[in-house]
JSON list of N, CA and C and ligand atoms in Angstrom, two decimals:
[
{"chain": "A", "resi": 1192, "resn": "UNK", "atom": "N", "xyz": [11.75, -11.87, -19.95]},
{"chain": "A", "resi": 1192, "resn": "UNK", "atom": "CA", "xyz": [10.85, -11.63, -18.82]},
{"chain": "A", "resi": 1192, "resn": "UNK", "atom": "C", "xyz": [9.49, -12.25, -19.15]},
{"chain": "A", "resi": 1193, "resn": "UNK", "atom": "N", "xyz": [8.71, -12.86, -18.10]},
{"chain": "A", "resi": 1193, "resn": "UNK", "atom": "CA", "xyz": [7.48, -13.75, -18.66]},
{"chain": "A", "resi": 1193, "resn": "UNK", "atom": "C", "xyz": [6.50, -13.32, -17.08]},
{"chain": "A", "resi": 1194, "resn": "UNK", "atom": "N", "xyz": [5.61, -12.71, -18.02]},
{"chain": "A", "resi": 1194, "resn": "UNK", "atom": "CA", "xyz": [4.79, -11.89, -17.35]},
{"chain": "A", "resi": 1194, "resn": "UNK", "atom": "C", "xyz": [3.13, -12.74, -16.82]},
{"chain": "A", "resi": 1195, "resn": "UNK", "atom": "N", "xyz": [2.95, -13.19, -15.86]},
{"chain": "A", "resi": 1195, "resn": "UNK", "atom": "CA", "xyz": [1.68, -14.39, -15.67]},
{"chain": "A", "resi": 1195, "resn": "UNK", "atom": "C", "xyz": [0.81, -13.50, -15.01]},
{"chain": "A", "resi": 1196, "resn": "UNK", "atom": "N", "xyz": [-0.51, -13.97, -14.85]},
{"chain": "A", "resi": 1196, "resn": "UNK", "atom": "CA", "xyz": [-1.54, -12.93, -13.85]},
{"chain": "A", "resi": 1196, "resn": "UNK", "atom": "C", "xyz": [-2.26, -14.44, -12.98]},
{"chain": "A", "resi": 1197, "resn": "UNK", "atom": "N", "xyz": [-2.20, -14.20, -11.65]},
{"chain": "A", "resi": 1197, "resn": "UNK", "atom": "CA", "xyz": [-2.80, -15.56, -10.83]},
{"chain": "A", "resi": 1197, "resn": "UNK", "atom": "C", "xyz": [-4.29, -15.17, -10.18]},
{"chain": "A", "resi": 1198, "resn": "UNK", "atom": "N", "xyz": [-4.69, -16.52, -9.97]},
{"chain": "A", "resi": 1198, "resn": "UNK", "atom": "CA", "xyz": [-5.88, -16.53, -9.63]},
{"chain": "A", "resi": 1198, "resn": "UNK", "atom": "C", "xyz": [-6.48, -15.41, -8.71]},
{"chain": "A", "resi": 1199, "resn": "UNK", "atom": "N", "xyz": [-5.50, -14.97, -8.70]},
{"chain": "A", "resi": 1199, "resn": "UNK", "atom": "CA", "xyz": [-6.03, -13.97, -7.28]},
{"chain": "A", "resi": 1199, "resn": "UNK", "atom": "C", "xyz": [-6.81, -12.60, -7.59]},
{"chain": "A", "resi": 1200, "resn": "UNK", "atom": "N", "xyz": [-6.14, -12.71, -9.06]},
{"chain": "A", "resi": 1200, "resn": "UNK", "atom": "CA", "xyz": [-6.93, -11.28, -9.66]},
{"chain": "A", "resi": 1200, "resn": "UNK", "atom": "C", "xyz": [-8.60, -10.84, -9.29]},
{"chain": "A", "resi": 1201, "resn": "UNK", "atom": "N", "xyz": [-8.27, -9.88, -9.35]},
{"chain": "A", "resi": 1201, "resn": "UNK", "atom": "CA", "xyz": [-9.80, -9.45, -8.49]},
{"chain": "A", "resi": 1201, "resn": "UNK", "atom": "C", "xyz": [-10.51, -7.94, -10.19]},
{"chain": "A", "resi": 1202, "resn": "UNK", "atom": "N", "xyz": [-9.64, -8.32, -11.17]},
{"chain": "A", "resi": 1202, "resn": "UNK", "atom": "CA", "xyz": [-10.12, -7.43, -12.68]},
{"chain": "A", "resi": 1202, "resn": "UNK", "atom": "C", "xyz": [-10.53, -5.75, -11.74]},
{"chain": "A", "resi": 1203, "resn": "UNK", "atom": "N", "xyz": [-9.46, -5.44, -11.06]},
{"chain": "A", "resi": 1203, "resn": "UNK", "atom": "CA", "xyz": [-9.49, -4.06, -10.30]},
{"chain": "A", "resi": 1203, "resn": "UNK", "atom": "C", "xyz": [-9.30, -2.87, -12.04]},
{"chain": "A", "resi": 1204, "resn": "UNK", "atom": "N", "xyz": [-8.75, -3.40, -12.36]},
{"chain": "A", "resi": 1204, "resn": "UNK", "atom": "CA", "xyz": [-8.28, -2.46, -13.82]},
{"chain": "A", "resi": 1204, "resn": "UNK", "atom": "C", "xyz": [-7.20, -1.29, -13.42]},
{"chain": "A", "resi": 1205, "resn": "UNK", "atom": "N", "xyz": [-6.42, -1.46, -12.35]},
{"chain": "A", "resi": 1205, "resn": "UNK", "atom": "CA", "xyz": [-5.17, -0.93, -12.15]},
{"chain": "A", "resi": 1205, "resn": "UNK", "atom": "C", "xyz": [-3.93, -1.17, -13.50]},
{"chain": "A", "resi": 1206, "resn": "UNK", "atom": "N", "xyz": [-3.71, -2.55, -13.30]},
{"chain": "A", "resi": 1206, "resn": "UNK", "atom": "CA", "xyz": [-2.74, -2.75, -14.45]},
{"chain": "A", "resi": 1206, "resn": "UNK", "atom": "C", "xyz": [-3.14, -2.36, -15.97]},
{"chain": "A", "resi": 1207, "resn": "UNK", "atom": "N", "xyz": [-4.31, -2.45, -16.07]},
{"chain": "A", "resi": 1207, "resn": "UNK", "atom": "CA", "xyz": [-4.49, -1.82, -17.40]},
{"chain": "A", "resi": 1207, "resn": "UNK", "atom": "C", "xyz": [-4.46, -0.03, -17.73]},
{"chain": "A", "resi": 1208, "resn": "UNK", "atom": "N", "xyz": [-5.01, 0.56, -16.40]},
{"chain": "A", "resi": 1208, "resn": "UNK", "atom": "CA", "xyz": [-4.63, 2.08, -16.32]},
{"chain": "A", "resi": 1208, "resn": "UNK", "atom": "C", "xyz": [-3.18, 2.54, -16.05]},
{"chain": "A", "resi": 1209, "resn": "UNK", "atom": "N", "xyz": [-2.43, 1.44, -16.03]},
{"chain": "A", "resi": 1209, "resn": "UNK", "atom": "CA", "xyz": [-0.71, 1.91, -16.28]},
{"chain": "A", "resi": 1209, "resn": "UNK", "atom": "C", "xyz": [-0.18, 1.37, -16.89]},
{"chain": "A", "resi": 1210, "resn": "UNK", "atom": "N", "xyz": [-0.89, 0.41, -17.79]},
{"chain": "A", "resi": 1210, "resn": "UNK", "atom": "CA", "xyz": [0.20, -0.01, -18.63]},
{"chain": "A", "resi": 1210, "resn": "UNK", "atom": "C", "xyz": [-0.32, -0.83, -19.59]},
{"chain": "A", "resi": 1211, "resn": "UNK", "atom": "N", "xyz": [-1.40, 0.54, -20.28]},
{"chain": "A", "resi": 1211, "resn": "UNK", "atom": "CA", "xyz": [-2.80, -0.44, -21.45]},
{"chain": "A", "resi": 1211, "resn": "UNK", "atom": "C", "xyz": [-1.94, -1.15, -22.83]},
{"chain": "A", "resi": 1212, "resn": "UNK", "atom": "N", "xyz": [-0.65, -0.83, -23.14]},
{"chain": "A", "resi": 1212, "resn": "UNK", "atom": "CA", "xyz": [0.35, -2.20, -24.11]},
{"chain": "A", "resi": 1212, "resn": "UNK", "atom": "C", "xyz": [0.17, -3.25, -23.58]},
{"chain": "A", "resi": 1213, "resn": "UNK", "atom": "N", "xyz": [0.39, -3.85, -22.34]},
{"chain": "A", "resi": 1213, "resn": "UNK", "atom": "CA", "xyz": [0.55, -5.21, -21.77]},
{"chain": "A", "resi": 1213, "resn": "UNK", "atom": "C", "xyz": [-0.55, -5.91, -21.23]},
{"chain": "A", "resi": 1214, "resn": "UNK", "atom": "N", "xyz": [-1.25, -4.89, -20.51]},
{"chain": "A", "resi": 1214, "resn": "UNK", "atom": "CA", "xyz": [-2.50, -5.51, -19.64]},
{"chain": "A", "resi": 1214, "resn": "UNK", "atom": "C", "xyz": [-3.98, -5.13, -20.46]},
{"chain": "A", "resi": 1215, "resn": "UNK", "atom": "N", "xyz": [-4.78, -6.04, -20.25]},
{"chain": "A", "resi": 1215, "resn": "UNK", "atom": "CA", "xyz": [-6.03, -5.44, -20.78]},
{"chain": "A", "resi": 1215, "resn": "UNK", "atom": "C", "xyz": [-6.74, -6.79, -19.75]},
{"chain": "A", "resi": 1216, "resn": "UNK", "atom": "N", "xyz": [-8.45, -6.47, -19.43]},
{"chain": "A", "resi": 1216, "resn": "UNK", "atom": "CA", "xyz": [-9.36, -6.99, -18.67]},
{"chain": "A", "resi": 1216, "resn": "UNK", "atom": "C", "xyz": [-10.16, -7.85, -18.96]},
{"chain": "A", "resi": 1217, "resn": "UNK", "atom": "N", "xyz": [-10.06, -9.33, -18.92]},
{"chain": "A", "resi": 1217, "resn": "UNK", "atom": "CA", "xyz": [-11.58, -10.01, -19.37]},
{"chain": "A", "resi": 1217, "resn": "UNK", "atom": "C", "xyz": [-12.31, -10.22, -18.08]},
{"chain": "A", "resi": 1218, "resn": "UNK", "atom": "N", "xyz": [-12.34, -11.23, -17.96]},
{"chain": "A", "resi": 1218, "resn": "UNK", "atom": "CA", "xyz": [-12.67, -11.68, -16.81]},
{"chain": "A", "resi": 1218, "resn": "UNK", "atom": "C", "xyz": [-11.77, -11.83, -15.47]},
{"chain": "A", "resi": 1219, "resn": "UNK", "atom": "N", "xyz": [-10.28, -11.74, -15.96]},
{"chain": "A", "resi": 1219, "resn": "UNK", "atom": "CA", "xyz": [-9.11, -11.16, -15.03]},
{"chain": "A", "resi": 1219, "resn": "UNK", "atom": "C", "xyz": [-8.72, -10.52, -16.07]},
{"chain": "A", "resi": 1220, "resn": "UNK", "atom": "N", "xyz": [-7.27, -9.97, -15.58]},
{"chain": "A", "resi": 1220, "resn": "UNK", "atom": "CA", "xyz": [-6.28, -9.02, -16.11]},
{"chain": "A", "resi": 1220, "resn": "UNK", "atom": "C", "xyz": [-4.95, -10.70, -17.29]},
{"chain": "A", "resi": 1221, "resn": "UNK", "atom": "N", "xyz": [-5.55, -9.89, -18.54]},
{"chain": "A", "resi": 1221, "resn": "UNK", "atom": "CA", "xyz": [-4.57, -10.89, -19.64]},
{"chain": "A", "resi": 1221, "resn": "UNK", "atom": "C", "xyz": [-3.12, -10.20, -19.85]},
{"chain": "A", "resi": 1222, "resn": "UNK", "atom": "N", "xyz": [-2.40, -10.87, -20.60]},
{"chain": "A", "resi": 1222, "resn": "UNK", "atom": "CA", "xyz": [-1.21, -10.43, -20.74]},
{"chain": "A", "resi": 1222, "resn": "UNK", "atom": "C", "xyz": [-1.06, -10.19, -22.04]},
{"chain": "A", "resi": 1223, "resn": "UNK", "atom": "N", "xyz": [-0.56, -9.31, -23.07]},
{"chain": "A", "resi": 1223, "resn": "UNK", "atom": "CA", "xyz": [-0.06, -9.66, -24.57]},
{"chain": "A", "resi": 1223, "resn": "UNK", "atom": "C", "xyz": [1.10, -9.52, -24.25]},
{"chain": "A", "resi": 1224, "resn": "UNK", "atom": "N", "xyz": [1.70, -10.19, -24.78]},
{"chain": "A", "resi": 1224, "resn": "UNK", "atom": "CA", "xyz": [3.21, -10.79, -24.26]},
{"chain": "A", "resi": 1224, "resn": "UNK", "atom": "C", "xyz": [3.88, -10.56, -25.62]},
{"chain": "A", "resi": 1225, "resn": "UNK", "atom": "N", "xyz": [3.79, -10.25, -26.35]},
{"chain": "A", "resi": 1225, "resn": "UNK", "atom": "CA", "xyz": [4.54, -9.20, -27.48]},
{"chain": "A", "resi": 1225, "resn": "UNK", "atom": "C", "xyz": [4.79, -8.15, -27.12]},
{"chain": "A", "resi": 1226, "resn": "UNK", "atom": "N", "xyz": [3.84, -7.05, -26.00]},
{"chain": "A", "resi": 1226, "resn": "UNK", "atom": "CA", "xyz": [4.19, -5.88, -26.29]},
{"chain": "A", "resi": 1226, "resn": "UNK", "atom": "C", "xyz": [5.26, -6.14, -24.24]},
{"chain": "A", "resi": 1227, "resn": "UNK", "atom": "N", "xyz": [5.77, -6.86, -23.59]},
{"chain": "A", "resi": 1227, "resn": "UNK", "atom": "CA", "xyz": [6.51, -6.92, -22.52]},
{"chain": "A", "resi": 1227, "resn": "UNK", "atom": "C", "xyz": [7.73, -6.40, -22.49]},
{"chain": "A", "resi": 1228, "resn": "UNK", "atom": "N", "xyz": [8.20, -6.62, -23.83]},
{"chain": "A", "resi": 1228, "resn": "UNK", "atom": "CA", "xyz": [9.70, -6.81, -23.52]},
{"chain": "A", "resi": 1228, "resn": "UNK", "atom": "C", "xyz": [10.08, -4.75, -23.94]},
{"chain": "A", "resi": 1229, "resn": "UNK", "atom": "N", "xyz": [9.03, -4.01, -24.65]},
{"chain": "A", "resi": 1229, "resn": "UNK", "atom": "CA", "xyz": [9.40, -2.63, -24.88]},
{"chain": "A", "resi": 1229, "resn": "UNK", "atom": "C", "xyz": [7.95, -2.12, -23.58]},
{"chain": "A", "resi": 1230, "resn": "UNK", "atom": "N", "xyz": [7.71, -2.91, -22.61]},
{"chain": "A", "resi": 1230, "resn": "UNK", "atom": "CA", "xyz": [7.05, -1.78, -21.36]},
{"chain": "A", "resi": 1230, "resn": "UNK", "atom": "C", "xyz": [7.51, -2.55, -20.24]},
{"chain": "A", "resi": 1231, "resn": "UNK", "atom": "N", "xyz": [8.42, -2.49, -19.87]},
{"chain": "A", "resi": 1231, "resn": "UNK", "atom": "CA", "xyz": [9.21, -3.24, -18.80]},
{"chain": "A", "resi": 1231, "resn": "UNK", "atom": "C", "xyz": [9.13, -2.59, -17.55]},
{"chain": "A", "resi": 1232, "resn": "UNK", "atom": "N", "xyz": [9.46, -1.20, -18.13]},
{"chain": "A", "resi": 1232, "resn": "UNK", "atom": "CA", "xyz": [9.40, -0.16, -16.94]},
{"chain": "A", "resi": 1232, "resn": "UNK", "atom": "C", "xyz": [7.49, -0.16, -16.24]},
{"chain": "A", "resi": 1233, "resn": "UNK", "atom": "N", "xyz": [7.00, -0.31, -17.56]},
{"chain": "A", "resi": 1233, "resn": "UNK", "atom": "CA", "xyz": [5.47, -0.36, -16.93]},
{"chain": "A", "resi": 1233, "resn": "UNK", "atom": "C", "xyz": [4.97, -1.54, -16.11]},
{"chain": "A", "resi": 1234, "resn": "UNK", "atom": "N", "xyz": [5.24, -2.57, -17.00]},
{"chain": "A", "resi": 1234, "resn": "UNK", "atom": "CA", "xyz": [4.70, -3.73, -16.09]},
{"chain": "A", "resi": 1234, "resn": "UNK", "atom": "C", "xyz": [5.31, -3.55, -14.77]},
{"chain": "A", "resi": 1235, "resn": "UNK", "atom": "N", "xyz": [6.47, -3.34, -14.33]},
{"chain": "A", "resi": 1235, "resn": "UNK", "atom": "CA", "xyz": [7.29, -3.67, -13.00]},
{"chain": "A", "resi": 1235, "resn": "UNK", "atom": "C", "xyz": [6.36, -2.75, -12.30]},
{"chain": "A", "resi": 1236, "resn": "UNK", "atom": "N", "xyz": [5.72, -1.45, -12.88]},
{"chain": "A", "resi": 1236, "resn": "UNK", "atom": "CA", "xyz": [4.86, -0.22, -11.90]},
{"chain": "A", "resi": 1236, "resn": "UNK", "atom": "C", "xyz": [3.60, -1.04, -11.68]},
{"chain": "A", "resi": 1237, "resn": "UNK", "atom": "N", "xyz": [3.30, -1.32, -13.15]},
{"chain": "A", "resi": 1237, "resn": "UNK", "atom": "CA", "xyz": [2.04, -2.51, -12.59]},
{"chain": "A", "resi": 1237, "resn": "UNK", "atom": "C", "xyz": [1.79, -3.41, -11.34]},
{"chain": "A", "resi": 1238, "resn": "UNK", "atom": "N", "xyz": [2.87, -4.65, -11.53]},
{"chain": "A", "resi": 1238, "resn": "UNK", "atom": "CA", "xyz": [2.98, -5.43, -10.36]},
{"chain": "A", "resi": 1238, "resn": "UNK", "atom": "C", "xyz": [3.16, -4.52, -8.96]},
{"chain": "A", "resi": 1239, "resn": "UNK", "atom": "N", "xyz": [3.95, -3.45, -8.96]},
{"chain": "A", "resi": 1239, "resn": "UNK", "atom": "CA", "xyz": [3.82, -2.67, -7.62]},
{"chain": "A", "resi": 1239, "resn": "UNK", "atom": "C", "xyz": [3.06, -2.51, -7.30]},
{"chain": "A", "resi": 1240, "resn": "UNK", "atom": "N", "xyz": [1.77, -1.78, -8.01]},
{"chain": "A", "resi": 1240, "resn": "UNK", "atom": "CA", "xyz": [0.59, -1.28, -7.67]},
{"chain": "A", "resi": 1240, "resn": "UNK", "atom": "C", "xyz": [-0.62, -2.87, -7.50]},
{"chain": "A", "resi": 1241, "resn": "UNK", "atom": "N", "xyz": [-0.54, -3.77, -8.15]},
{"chain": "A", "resi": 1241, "resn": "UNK", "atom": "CA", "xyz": [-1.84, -4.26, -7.63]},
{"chain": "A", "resi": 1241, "resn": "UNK", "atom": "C", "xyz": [-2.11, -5.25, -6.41]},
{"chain": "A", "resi": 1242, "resn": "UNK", "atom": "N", "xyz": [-3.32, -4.54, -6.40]},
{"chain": "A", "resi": 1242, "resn": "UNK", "atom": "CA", "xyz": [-3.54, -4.68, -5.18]},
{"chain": "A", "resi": 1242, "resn": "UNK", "atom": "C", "xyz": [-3.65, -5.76, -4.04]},
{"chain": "A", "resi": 1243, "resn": "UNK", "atom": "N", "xyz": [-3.67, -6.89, -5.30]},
{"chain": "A", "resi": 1243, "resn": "UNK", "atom": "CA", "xyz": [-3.29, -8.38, -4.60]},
{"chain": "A", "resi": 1243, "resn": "UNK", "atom": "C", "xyz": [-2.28, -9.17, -4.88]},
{"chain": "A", "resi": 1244, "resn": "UNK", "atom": "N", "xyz": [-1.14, -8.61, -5.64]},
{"chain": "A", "resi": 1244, "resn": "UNK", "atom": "CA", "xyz": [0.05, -9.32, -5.86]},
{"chain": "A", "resi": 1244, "resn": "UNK", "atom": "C", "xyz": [-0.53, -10.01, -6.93]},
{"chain": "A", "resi": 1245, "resn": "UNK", "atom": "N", "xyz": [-1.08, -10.17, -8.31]},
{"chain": "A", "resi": 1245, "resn": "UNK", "atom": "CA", "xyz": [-1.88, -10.88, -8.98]},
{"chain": "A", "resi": 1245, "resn": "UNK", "atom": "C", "xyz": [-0.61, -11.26, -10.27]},
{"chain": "A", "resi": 1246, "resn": "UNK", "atom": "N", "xyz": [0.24, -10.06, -10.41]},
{"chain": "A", "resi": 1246, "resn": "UNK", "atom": "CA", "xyz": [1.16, -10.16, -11.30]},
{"chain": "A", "resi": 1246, "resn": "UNK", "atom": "C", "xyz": [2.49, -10.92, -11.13]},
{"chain": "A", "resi": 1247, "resn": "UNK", "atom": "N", "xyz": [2.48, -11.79, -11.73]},
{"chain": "A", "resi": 1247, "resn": "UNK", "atom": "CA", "xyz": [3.88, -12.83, -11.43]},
{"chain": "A", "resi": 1247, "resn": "UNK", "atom": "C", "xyz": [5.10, -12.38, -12.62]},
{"chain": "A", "resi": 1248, "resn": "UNK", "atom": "N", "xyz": [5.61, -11.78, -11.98]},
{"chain": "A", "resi": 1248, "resn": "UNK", "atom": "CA", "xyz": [7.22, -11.32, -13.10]},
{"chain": "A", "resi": 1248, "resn": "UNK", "atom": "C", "xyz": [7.99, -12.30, -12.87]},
{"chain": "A", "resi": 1249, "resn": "UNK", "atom": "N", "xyz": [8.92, -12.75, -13.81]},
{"chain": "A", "resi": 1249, "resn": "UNK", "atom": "CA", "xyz": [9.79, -13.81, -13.99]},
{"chain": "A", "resi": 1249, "resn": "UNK", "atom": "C", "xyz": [11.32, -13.44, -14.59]},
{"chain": "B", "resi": 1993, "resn": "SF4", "atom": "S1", "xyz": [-4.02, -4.75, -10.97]},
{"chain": "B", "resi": 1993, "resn": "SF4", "atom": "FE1", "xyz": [-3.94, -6.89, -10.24]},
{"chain": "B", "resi": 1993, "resn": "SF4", "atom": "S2", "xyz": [-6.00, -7.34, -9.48]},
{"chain": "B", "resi": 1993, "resn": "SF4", "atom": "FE2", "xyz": [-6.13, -5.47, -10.75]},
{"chain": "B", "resi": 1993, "resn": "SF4", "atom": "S3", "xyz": [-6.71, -6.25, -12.78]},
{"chain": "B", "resi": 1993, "resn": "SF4", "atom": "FE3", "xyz": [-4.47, -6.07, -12.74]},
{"chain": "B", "resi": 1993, "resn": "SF4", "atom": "S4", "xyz": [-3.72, -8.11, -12.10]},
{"chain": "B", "resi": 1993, "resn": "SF4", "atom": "FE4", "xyz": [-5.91, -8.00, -11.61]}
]
C-alpha cells in the first residue's frame, strides 16, 4: 500500500489526530511510510476523514 498526500492539503491536522504513526504536519500532512503497512486500519480512517480528499491510497 503506498500512501501519497496531494497538493490539496490544507495541514487541517485531522490525519495526524488519528493516526500520529503515519501522518505528522509540516507545511502539509507527510507520510512515514515505514510505519503504513502495521496502521492500515488507521490510514484508511484517515483518508475518510479529510477534509479535502488530500490522501491518495494505492
Ligand atoms: S487530514 Fe487531509 S488536509 Fe488535513 S492535514 Fe491530513 S492530508 Fe492534510
Amino acid at each position: 500500500m503506498t500512501v501519497t498526500i496531494s497538493d490539496d492539503c490544507i495541514a487541517c491536522g485531522a490525519c495526524e489526530s488519528i493516526c500520529d504513526a503515519v501522518f505528522s504536519i509540516e507545511d502539509k500532512a507527510v507520510v512515514n511510510d515505514g510505519a503504513v503497512a502495521d496502521n492500515v486500519d488507521g490510514v484508511k480512517e484517515a483518508a475518510d476523514a479529510c477534509p479535502v480528499g488530500a490522501i491518495v491510497v494505492e
